[in-house]
Short mmCIF file of C-alpha atoms in Angstrom, two decimals:
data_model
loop_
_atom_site.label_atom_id
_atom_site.label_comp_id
_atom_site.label_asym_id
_atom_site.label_seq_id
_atom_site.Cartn_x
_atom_site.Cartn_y
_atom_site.Cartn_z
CA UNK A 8 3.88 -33.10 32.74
CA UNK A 9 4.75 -32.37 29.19
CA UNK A 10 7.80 -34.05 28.11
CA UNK A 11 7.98 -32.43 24.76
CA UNK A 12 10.63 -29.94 23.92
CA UNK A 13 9.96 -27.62 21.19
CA UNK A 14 12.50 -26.67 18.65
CA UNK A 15 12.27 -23.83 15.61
CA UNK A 16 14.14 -25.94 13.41
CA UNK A 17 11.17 -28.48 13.67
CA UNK A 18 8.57 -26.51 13.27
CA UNK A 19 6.27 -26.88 10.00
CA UNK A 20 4.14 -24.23 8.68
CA UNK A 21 0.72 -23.95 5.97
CA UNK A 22 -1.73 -21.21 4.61
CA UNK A 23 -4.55 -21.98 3.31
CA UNK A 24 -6.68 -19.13 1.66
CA UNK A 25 -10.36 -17.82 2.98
CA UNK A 26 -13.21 -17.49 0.85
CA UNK A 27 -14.33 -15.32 3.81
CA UNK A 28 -13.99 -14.56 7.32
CA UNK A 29 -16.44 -17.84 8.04
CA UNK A 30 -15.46 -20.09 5.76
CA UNK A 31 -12.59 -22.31 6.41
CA UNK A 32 -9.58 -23.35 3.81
CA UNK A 33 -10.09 -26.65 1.43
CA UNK A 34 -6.55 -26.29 0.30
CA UNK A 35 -3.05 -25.31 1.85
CA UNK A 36 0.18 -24.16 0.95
CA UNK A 37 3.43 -25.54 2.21
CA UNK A 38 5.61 -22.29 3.27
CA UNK A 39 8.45 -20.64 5.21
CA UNK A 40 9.54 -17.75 7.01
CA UNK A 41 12.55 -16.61 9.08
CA UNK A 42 10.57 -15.23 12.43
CA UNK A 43 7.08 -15.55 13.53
CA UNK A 44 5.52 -14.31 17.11
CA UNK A 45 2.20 -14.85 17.17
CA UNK A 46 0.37 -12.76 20.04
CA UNK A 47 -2.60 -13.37 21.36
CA UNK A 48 -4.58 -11.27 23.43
CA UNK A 49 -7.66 -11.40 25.73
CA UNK A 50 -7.61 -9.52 29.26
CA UNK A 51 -9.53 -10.70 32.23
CA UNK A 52 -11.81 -7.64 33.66
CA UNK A 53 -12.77 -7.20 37.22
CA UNK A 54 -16.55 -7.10 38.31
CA UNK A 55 -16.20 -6.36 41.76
CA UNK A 56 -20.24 -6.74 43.07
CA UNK A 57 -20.88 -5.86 46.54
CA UNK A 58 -23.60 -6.60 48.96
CA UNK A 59 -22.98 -11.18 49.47
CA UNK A 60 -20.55 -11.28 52.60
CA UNK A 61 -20.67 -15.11 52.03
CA UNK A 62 -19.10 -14.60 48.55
CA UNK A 63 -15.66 -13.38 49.84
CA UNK A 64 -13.27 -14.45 52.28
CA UNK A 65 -11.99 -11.08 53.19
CA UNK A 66 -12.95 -7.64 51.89
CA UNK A 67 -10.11 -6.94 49.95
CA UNK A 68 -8.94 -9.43 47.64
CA UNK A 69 -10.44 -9.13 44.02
CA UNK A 70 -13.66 -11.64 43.00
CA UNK A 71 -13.33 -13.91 39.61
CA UNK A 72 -13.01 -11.97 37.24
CA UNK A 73 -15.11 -12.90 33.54
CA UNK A 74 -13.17 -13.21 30.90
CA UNK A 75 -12.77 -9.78 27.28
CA UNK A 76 -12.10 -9.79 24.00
CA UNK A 77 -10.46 -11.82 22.07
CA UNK A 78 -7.57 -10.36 19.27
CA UNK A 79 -4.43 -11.43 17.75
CA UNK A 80 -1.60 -10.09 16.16
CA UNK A 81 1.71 -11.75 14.52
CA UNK A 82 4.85 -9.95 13.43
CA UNK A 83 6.62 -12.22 10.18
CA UNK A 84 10.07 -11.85 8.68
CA UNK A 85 10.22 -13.51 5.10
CA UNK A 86 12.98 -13.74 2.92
CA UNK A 87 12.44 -11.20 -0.15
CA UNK A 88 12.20 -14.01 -3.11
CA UNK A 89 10.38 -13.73 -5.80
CA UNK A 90 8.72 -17.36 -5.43
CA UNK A 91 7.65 -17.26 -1.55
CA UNK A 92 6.46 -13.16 -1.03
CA UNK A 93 3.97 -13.29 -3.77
CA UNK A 94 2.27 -16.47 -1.87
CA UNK A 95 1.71 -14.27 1.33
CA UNK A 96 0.89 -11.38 -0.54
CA UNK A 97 -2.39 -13.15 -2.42
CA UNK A 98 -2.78 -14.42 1.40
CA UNK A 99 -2.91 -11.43 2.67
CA UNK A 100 -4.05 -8.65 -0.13
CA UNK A 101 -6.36 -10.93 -2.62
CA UNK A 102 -5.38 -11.80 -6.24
CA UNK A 103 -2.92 -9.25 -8.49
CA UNK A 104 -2.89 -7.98 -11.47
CA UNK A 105 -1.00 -9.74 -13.82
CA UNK A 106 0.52 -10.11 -17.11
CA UNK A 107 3.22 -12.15 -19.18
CA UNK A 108 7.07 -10.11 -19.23
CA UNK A 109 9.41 -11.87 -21.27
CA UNK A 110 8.43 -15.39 -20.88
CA UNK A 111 8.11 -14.49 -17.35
CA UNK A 112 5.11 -13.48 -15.89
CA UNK A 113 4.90 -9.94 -13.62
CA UNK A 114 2.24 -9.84 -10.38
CA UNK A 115 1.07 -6.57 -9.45
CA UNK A 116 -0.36 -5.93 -5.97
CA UNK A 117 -1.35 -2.38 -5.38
CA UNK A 118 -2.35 -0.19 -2.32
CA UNK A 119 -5.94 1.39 -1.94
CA UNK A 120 -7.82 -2.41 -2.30
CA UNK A 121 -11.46 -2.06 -0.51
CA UNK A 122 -12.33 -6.06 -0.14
CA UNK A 123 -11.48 -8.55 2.88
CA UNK A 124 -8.85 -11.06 2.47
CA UNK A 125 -8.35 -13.58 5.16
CA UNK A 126 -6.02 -16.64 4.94
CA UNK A 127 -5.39 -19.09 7.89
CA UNK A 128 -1.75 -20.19 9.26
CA UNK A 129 -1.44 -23.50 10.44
CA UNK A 130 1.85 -24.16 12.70
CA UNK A 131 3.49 -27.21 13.66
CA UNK A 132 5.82 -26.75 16.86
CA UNK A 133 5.33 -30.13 18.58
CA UNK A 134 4.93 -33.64 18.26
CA UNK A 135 1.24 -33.16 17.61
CA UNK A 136 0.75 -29.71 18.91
CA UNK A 137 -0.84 -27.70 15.70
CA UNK A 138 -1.73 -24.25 16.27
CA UNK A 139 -4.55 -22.43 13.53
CA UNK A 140 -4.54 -18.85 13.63
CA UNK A 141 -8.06 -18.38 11.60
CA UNK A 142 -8.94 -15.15 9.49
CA UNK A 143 -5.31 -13.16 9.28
CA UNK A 144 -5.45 -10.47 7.22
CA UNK A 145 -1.98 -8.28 5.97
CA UNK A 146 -1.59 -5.06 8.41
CA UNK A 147 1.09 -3.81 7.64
CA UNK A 148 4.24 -4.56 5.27
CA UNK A 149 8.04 -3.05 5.48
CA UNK A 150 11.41 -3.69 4.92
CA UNK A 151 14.87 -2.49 5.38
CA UNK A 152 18.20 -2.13 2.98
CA UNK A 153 21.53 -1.38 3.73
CA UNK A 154 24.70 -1.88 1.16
CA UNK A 155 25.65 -4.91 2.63
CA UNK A 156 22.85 -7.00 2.14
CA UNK A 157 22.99 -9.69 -0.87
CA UNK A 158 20.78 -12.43 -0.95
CA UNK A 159 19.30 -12.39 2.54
CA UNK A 160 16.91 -9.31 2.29
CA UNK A 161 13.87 -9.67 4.74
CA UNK A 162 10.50 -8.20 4.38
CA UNK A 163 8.41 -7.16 7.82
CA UNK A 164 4.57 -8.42 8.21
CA UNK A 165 1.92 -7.24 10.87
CA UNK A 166 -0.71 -9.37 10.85
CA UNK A 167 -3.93 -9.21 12.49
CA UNK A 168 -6.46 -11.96 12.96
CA UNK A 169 -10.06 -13.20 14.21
CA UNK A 170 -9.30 -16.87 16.42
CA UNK A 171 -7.28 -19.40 16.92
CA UNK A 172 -7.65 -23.25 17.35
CA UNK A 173 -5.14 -26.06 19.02
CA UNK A 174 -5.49 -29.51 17.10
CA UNK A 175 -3.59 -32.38 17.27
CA UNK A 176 -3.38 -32.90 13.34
CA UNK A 177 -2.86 -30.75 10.21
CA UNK A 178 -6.43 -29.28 9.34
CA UNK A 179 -8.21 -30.69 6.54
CA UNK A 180 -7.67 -30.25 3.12
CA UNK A 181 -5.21 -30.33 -0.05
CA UNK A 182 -1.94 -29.69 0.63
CA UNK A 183 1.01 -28.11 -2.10
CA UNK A 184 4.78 -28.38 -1.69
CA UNK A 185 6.70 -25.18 -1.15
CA UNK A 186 7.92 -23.74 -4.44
CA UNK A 187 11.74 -23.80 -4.51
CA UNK A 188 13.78 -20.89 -3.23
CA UNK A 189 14.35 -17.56 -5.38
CA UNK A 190 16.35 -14.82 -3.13
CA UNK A 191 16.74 -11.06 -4.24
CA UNK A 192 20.81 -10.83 -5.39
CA UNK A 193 20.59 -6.69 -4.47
CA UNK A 194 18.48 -3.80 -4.09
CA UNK A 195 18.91 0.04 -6.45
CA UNK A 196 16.65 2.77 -5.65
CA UNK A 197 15.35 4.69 -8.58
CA UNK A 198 14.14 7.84 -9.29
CA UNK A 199 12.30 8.30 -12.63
CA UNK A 200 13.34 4.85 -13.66
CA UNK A 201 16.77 5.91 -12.91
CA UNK A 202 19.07 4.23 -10.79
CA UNK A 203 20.52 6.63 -7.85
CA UNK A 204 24.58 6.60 -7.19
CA UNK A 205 25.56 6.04 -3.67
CA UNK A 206 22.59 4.55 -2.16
CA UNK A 207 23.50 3.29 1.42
CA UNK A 208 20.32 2.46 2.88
CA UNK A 209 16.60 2.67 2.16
CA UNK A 210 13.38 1.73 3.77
CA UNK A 211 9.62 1.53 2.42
CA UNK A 212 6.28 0.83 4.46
CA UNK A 213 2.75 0.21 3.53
CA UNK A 214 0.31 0.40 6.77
CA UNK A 215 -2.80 -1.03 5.88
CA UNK A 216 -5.22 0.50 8.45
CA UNK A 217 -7.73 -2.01 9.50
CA UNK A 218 -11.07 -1.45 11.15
CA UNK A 219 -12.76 -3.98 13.63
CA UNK A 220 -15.93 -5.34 13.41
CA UNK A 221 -17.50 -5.42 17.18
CA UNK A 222 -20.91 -6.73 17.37
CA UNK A 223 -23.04 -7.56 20.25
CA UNK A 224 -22.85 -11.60 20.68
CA UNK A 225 -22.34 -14.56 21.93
CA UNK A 226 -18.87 -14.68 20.83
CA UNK A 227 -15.99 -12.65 22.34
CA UNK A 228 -14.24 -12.31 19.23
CA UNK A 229 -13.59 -9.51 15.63
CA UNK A 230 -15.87 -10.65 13.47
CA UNK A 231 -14.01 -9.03 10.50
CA UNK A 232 -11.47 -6.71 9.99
CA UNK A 233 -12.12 -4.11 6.96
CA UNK A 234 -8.95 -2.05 5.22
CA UNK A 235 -9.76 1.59 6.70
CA UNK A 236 -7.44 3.61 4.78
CA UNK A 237 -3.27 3.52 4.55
CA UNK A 238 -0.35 4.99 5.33
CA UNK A 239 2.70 5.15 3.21
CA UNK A 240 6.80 6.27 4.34
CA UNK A 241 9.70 5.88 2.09
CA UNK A 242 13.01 7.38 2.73
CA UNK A 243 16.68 6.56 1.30
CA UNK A 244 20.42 7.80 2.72
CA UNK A 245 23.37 8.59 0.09
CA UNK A 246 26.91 9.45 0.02
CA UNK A 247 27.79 12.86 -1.81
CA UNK A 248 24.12 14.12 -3.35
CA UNK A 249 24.28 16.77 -6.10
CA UNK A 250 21.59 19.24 -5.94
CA UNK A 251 18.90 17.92 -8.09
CA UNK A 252 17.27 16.47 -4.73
CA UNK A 253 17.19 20.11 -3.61
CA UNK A 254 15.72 21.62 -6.46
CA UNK A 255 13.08 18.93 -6.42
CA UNK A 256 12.67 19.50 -2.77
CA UNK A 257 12.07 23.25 -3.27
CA UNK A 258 9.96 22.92 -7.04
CA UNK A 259 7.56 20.13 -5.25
CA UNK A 260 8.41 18.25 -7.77
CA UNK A 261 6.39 15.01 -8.17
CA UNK A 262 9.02 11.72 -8.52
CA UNK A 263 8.40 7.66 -8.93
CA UNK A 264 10.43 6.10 -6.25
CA UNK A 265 11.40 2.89 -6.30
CA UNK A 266 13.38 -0.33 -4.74
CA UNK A 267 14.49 -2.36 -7.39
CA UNK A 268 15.30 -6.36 -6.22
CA UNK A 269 16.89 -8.19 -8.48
CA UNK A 270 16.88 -12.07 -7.90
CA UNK A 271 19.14 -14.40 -8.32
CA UNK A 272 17.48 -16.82 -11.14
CA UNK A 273 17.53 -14.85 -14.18
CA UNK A 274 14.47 -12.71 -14.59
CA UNK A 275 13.09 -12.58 -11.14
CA UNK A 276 12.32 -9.41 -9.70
CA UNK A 277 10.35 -7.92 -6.57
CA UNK A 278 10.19 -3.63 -7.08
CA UNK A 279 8.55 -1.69 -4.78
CA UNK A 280 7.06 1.43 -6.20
CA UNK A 281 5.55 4.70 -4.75
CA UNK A 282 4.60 6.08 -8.55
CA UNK A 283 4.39 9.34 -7.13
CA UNK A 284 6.06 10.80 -4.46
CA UNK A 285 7.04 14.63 -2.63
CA UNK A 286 10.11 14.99 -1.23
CA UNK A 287 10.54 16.44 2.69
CA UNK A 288 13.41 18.70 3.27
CA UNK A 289 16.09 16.85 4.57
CA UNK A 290 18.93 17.76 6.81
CA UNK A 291 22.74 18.30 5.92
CA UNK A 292 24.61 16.93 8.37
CA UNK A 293 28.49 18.17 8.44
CA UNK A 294 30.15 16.14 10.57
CA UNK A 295 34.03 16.62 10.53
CA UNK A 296 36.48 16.03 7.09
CA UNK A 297 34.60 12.88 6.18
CA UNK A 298 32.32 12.45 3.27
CA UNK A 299 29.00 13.62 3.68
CA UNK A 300 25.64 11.30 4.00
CA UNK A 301 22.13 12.82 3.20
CA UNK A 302 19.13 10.89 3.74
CA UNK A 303 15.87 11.73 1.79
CA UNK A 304 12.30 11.22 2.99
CA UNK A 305 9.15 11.29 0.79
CA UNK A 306 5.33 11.33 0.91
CA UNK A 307 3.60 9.09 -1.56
CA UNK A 308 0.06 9.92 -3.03
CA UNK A 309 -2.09 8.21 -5.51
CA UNK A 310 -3.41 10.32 -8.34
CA UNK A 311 -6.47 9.50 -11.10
CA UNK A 312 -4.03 6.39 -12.52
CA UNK A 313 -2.14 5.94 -9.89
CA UNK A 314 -2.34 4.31 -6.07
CA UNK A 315 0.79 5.16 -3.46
CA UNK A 316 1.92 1.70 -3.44
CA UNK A 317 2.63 -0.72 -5.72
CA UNK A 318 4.62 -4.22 -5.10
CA UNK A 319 5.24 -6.20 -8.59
CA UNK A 320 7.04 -9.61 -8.51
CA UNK A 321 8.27 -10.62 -11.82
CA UNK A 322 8.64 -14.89 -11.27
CA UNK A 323 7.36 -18.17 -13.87
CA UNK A 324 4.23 -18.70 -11.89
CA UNK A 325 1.61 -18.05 -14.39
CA UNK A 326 -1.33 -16.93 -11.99
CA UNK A 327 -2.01 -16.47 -8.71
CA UNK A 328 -5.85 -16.42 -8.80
#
Protein backbone atom coordinates (compact mmCIF):
# COMPACT_ATOMS: atom_id res chain seq x y z
CA UNK A 1 0.00 0.00 0.00
CA UNK A 2 0.95 3.53 -0.72
CA UNK A 3 2.76 5.09 2.02
CA UNK A 4 2.88 8.51 0.54
CA UNK A 5 0.91 11.35 1.96
CA UNK A 6 0.17 14.15 -0.24
CA UNK A 7 0.36 17.70 0.84
CA UNK A 8 -0.72 21.16 -1.21
CA UNK A 9 2.05 22.94 0.18
CA UNK A 10 4.35 20.41 -1.73
CA UNK A 11 2.94 20.34 -4.71
CA UNK A 12 4.92 21.80 -7.89
CA UNK A 13 3.31 22.96 -10.94
CA UNK A 14 4.51 23.72 -15.07
CA UNK A 15 2.86 24.80 -18.46
CA UNK A 16 4.31 24.29 -21.28
CA UNK A 17 2.67 25.79 -24.51
CA UNK A 18 1.11 23.61 -27.63
CA UNK A 19 1.97 24.18 -31.05
CA UNK A 20 -1.25 22.14 -31.50
CA UNK A 21 -3.57 19.78 -30.09
CA UNK A 22 -0.87 16.81 -31.19
CA UNK A 23 2.12 18.20 -30.59
CA UNK A 24 3.63 18.08 -27.22
CA UNK A 25 5.57 21.11 -25.24
CA UNK A 26 9.63 21.50 -25.74
CA UNK A 27 9.63 24.13 -23.08
CA UNK A 28 7.84 24.82 -19.64
CA UNK A 29 7.06 27.44 -17.37
CA UNK A 30 7.51 27.33 -13.65
CA UNK A 31 4.02 28.72 -12.13
CA UNK A 32 1.50 29.08 -9.29
CA UNK A 33 -1.96 29.25 -8.37
CA UNK A 34 -4.09 29.38 -5.21
CA UNK A 35 -6.76 26.34 -6.08
CA UNK A 36 -6.78 23.78 -8.71
CA UNK A 37 -9.45 20.69 -9.09
CA UNK A 38 -8.82 18.95 -11.90
CA UNK A 39 -11.88 16.65 -12.99
CA UNK A 40 -11.79 14.02 -15.00
CA UNK A 41 -14.49 12.31 -16.54
CA UNK A 42 -15.27 9.03 -18.40
CA UNK A 43 -18.58 6.96 -17.51
CA UNK A 44 -18.80 3.25 -17.83
CA UNK A 45 -22.04 2.29 -20.11
CA UNK A 46 -24.02 -0.84 -19.76
CA UNK A 47 -24.40 -3.35 -22.75
CA UNK A 48 -26.67 -5.68 -21.35
CA UNK A 49 -26.72 -8.68 -24.38
CA UNK A 50 -29.06 -11.42 -23.88
CA UNK A 51 -29.38 -14.86 -25.22
CA UNK A 52 -25.61 -16.80 -23.33
CA UNK A 53 -27.11 -18.27 -19.97
CA UNK A 54 -23.45 -19.37 -19.32
CA UNK A 55 -22.37 -15.68 -19.34
CA UNK A 56 -24.25 -14.71 -16.09
CA UNK A 57 -24.57 -16.02 -12.77
CA UNK A 58 -28.04 -14.86 -12.15
CA UNK A 59 -30.43 -12.88 -14.37
CA UNK A 60 -30.31 -9.78 -12.72
CA UNK A 61 -27.10 -8.39 -11.90
CA UNK A 62 -25.61 -6.03 -14.67
CA UNK A 63 -22.73 -7.62 -17.29
CA UNK A 64 -19.17 -5.64 -17.67
CA UNK A 65 -19.80 -2.83 -18.77
CA UNK A 66 -17.14 -1.16 -21.78
CA UNK A 67 -15.75 1.71 -20.94
CA UNK A 68 -17.13 6.15 -22.80
CA UNK A 69 -15.64 9.09 -23.41
CA UNK A 70 -13.04 10.56 -22.15
CA UNK A 71 -13.19 14.68 -20.98
CA UNK A 72 -11.73 16.88 -18.47
CA UNK A 73 -12.33 19.94 -16.87
CA UNK A 74 -10.29 22.08 -14.10
CA UNK A 75 -11.56 25.07 -12.16
CA UNK A 76 -8.15 27.58 -11.21
CA UNK A 77 -7.97 30.47 -8.78
CA UNK A 78 -4.85 32.76 -9.55
CA UNK A 79 -3.80 35.65 -7.84
CA UNK A 80 -4.59 38.88 -10.10
CA UNK A 81 -0.72 40.05 -10.70
CA UNK A 82 0.39 41.52 -13.40
CA UNK A 83 3.52 39.04 -13.83
CA UNK A 84 1.70 35.49 -13.37
CA UNK A 85 -2.10 36.15 -15.27
CA UNK A 86 -0.57 37.20 -18.48
CA UNK A 87 1.45 33.66 -18.50
CA UNK A 88 -1.95 31.70 -18.36
CA UNK A 89 -3.58 33.98 -20.52
CA UNK A 90 -0.97 33.33 -23.70
CA UNK A 91 -1.59 29.59 -22.31
CA UNK A 92 -4.82 29.68 -22.71
CA UNK A 93 -5.91 32.52 -25.46
CA UNK A 94 -2.61 32.60 -27.88
CA UNK A 95 -0.22 35.60 -28.13
CA UNK A 96 -1.56 39.51 -27.41
CA UNK A 97 -1.30 42.42 -28.81
CA UNK A 98 1.24 44.46 -27.55
CA UNK A 99 3.00 47.64 -27.32
CA UNK A 100 5.61 49.70 -25.17
CA UNK A 101 3.62 52.26 -22.26
CA UNK A 102 5.98 54.25 -20.48
CA UNK A 103 8.96 52.12 -20.32
CA UNK A 104 6.55 49.49 -19.52
CA UNK A 105 5.15 47.38 -21.92
CA UNK A 106 0.98 46.85 -22.16
CA UNK A 107 -0.46 43.10 -23.36
CA UNK A 108 -3.72 43.12 -24.89
CA UNK A 109 -5.82 39.93 -25.03
CA UNK A 110 -9.16 40.41 -26.59
CA UNK A 111 -12.46 38.37 -26.90
CA UNK A 112 -13.84 37.08 -30.37
CA UNK A 113 -10.21 35.04 -31.23
CA UNK A 114 -11.13 32.12 -33.90
CA UNK A 115 -7.72 29.86 -33.52
CA UNK A 116 -6.97 26.83 -31.01
CA UNK A 117 -4.71 27.34 -28.18
CA UNK A 118 -3.75 24.41 -26.10
CA UNK A 119 -1.08 24.42 -23.32
CA UNK A 120 -0.32 21.37 -21.05
CA UNK A 121 -0.19 21.46 -17.02
CA UNK A 122 2.16 19.34 -15.46
CA UNK A 123 1.51 18.73 -11.51
CA UNK A 124 3.66 17.49 -8.92
CA UNK A 125 1.64 16.13 -5.77
CA UNK A 126 3.86 13.20 -4.71
CA UNK A 127 7.13 11.91 -4.30
CA UNK A 128 7.22 10.97 -7.96
CA UNK A 129 3.60 11.07 -8.79
CA UNK A 130 3.40 13.73 -11.91
CA UNK A 131 0.14 14.23 -13.37
CA UNK A 132 -0.04 15.90 -17.36
CA UNK A 133 -3.25 17.22 -18.22
CA UNK A 134 -2.52 17.48 -22.24
CA UNK A 135 -4.34 20.05 -24.63
CA UNK A 136 -6.22 22.62 -21.96
CA UNK A 137 -7.63 25.27 -23.53
CA UNK A 138 -9.18 28.68 -21.45
CA UNK A 139 -13.18 28.16 -21.01
CA UNK A 140 -14.09 30.47 -19.22
CA UNK A 141 -12.50 33.48 -17.09
CA UNK A 142 -14.15 35.60 -14.01
CA UNK A 143 -13.52 37.30 -11.04
CA UNK A 144 -14.99 38.94 -8.08
CA UNK A 145 -14.39 42.50 -6.08
CA UNK A 146 -15.59 43.67 -3.02
CA UNK A 147 -14.14 46.95 -1.01
CA UNK A 148 -12.19 45.00 1.15
CA UNK A 149 -9.96 43.33 -1.01
CA UNK A 150 -6.19 44.75 -1.32
CA UNK A 151 -3.61 42.76 -2.63
CA UNK A 152 -5.18 39.31 -2.67
CA UNK A 153 -7.65 39.65 -5.67
CA UNK A 154 -8.29 36.18 -7.39
CA UNK A 155 -9.23 35.56 -10.91
CA UNK A 156 -11.63 32.27 -11.76
CA UNK A 157 -10.48 29.74 -14.73
CA UNK A 158 -12.60 26.89 -16.41
CA UNK A 159 -10.56 24.90 -18.22
CA UNK A 160 -11.27 22.21 -20.54
CA UNK A 161 -8.92 19.62 -21.93
CA UNK A 162 -8.19 16.52 -24.37
CA UNK A 163 -6.02 13.63 -21.94
CA UNK A 164 -4.14 13.14 -19.30
CA UNK A 165 -0.91 11.11 -18.50
CA UNK A 166 0.66 9.78 -14.93
CA UNK A 167 4.62 9.82 -15.08
CA UNK A 168 6.97 9.40 -12.60
CA UNK A 169 9.24 12.45 -13.74
CA UNK A 170 8.77 16.05 -14.98
CA UNK A 171 8.07 15.74 -18.87
CA UNK A 172 10.72 16.64 -21.14
CA UNK A 173 11.89 19.80 -22.04
CA UNK A 174 13.29 23.41 -21.00
CA UNK A 175 12.22 24.57 -17.99
CA UNK A 176 11.92 28.71 -16.77
CA UNK A 177 11.75 29.95 -13.17
CA UNK A 178 8.56 31.63 -12.06
CA UNK A 179 8.75 35.38 -12.56
CA UNK A 180 8.61 37.12 -9.16
CA UNK A 181 5.33 38.14 -7.60
CA UNK A 182 3.35 41.44 -8.73
CA UNK A 183 -0.23 41.59 -6.80
CA UNK A 184 -3.06 44.14 -7.81
CA UNK A 185 -2.96 46.97 -4.66
CA UNK A 186 -7.04 47.76 -5.57
CA UNK A 187 -9.65 47.65 -8.04
CA UNK A 188 -11.97 51.25 -9.50
CA UNK A 189 -14.62 50.67 -11.92
CA UNK A 190 -14.89 53.21 -14.65
CA UNK A 191 -17.28 54.48 -16.79
CA UNK A 192 -16.03 56.52 -19.79
CA UNK A 193 -12.56 56.46 -18.37
CA UNK A 194 -14.04 57.79 -15.30
CA UNK A 195 -13.67 56.46 -12.03
CA UNK A 196 -17.24 55.69 -10.25
CA UNK A 197 -17.75 56.95 -6.37
CA UNK A 198 -18.94 54.34 -4.04
CA UNK A 199 -18.16 51.22 -5.76
CA UNK A 200 -18.76 48.25 -3.30
CA UNK A 201 -18.52 45.33 -5.39
CA UNK A 202 -18.16 44.33 -9.03
CA UNK A 203 -17.89 41.23 -11.08
CA UNK A 204 -16.87 40.56 -14.88
CA UNK A 205 -17.01 37.16 -16.93
CA UNK A 206 -15.83 36.09 -20.28
CA UNK A 207 -17.36 32.48 -21.30
CA UNK A 208 -15.50 31.24 -24.05
CA UNK A 209 -17.91 28.70 -25.65
CA UNK A 210 -16.03 25.74 -26.86
CA UNK A 211 -17.11 23.15 -29.37
CA UNK A 212 -15.92 19.41 -29.32
CA UNK A 213 -14.44 17.64 -31.89
CA UNK A 214 -16.03 13.87 -31.87
CA UNK A 215 -14.76 11.69 -34.52
CA UNK A 216 -15.25 8.10 -35.15
CA UNK A 217 -11.88 6.25 -33.80
CA UNK A 218 -9.87 4.31 -32.12
CA UNK A 219 -9.46 6.69 -29.40
CA UNK A 220 -12.11 7.56 -26.79
CA UNK A 221 -11.07 10.97 -26.46
CA UNK A 222 -11.91 15.26 -27.93
CA UNK A 223 -9.78 15.53 -30.48
CA UNK A 224 -9.94 19.39 -30.33
CA UNK A 225 -11.90 21.84 -28.83
CA UNK A 226 -12.74 25.01 -31.19
CA UNK A 227 -13.94 28.63 -29.53
CA UNK A 228 -17.80 28.51 -30.62
CA UNK A 229 -18.83 31.88 -29.78
CA UNK A 230 -18.88 33.89 -26.11
CA UNK A 231 -20.71 35.15 -23.58
CA UNK A 232 -20.04 38.27 -21.68
CA UNK A 233 -21.79 39.63 -17.89
CA UNK A 234 -20.56 42.57 -16.04
CA UNK A 235 -22.38 44.12 -13.22
CA UNK A 236 -21.20 46.59 -10.26
CA UNK A 237 -23.17 47.60 -6.71
CA UNK A 238 -22.82 51.34 -5.25
CA UNK A 239 -23.75 53.32 -2.33
CA UNK A 240 -25.96 56.52 -3.08
CA UNK A 241 -26.15 56.62 -7.25
CA UNK A 242 -27.23 59.94 -8.80
CA UNK A 243 -29.33 59.59 -11.77
CA UNK A 244 -27.01 59.60 -14.63
CA UNK A 245 -27.20 55.60 -14.48
CA UNK A 246 -30.93 56.09 -15.06
CA UNK A 247 -30.85 58.32 -17.81
CA UNK A 248 -28.34 56.06 -19.47
CA UNK A 249 -30.52 53.17 -18.63
CA UNK A 250 -33.57 54.77 -20.30
CA UNK A 251 -31.41 56.74 -23.50
CA UNK A 252 -29.64 53.13 -24.27
CA UNK A 253 -26.86 54.80 -23.97
CA UNK A 254 -23.69 52.94 -25.11
CA UNK A 255 -20.76 53.10 -22.06
CA UNK A 256 -16.96 51.56 -21.74
CA UNK A 257 -16.94 49.70 -18.53
CA UNK A 258 -14.13 48.90 -16.87
CA UNK A 259 -12.13 47.26 -13.71
CA UNK A 260 -9.16 49.10 -13.19
CA UNK A 261 -6.21 46.94 -11.02
CA UNK A 262 -3.64 48.75 -9.98
CA UNK A 263 -0.48 46.75 -8.79
CA UNK A 264 1.65 47.18 -6.34
CA UNK A 265 5.19 47.76 -8.26
CA UNK A 266 4.86 51.00 -9.84
CA UNK A 267 3.33 50.80 -13.27
CA UNK A 268 1.69 47.47 -13.25
CA UNK A 269 -1.73 47.21 -14.21
CA UNK A 270 -4.39 44.40 -15.18
CA UNK A 271 -7.94 46.43 -16.59
CA UNK A 272 -10.62 44.61 -17.70
CA UNK A 273 -12.63 46.31 -20.35
CA UNK A 274 -16.11 45.76 -21.98
CA UNK A 275 -15.51 48.94 -24.59
CA UNK A 276 -19.04 48.98 -25.07
CA UNK A 277 -21.67 48.15 -22.96
CA UNK A 278 -25.96 48.63 -22.37
CA UNK A 279 -27.10 49.01 -19.21
CA UNK A 280 -30.23 46.62 -17.73
CA UNK A 281 -32.66 48.32 -15.52
CA UNK A 282 -31.78 47.74 -12.17
CA UNK A 283 -33.79 47.56 -9.04
CA UNK A 284 -34.07 50.19 -6.10
CA UNK A 285 -34.10 48.52 -3.17
CA UNK A 286 -35.45 50.67 0.00
CA UNK A 287 -34.75 48.90 2.79
CA UNK A 288 -35.37 50.85 6.12
CA UNK A 289 -33.39 54.48 7.18
CA UNK A 290 -30.08 53.13 5.97
CA UNK A 291 -28.22 54.29 2.95
CA UNK A 292 -29.25 52.94 -0.15
CA UNK A 293 -27.16 50.28 -2.45
CA UNK A 294 -27.93 49.95 -6.27
CA UNK A 295 -26.30 47.42 -8.27
CA UNK A 296 -25.96 47.87 -12.12
CA UNK A 297 -25.86 45.11 -14.73
CA UNK A 298 -24.72 45.50 -18.38
CA UNK A 299 -24.59 43.72 -21.75
CA UNK A 300 -21.37 44.06 -23.65
CA UNK A 301 -21.21 43.99 -27.57
CA UNK A 302 -18.42 44.35 -29.98
CA UNK A 303 -18.90 46.87 -32.74
CA UNK A 304 -16.72 47.40 -36.29
CA UNK A 305 -13.45 48.41 -33.86
CA UNK A 306 -14.39 46.96 -31.08
CA UNK A 307 -14.71 43.16 -29.43
CA UNK A 308 -16.84 42.78 -25.87
CA UNK A 309 -13.86 41.91 -23.99
CA UNK A 310 -10.71 43.11 -23.58
CA UNK A 311 -8.01 42.13 -20.69
CA UNK A 312 -4.68 44.43 -20.93
CA UNK A 313 -1.81 43.82 -18.43
CA UNK A 314 0.56 46.63 -18.31
CA UNK A 315 4.05 44.68 -16.69
CA UNK A 316 8.23 44.91 -17.97
CA UNK A 317 7.96 41.71 -19.90
CA UNK A 318 8.69 42.81 -23.33
CA UNK A 319 6.76 40.02 -25.35
CA UNK A 320 4.87 37.26 -24.85
CA UNK A 321 5.09 35.63 -28.33
Amino acid sequence: MPTDIWYGADCETRIGRRADAETAPTTWQAIDFMSLTVTPQQEWRERAKLGNPAARQNALDPIKPRKGFFRETAELTIDADSRFLPLWLRAGMGAPATVTASALYAHTWASGGKAQTYFDLAVKVGEDDIRVYEGLTLAQISASLTGENTQDFDINLSLRGLRRTRLSDWPAGTVTGAPAEAPMLRCLFEVDDVAADHFLSGQWSYDRQLQEGIYLSATPTVSDLTPNGGQHTGSATFRAIGAAFDVMEEEDTPFEAAFAYAGVVAGHKIRVEHPQALLAPSPLPVQGVGQIERSLNWSPYQTSSSPAFRIVVTNNIASYA
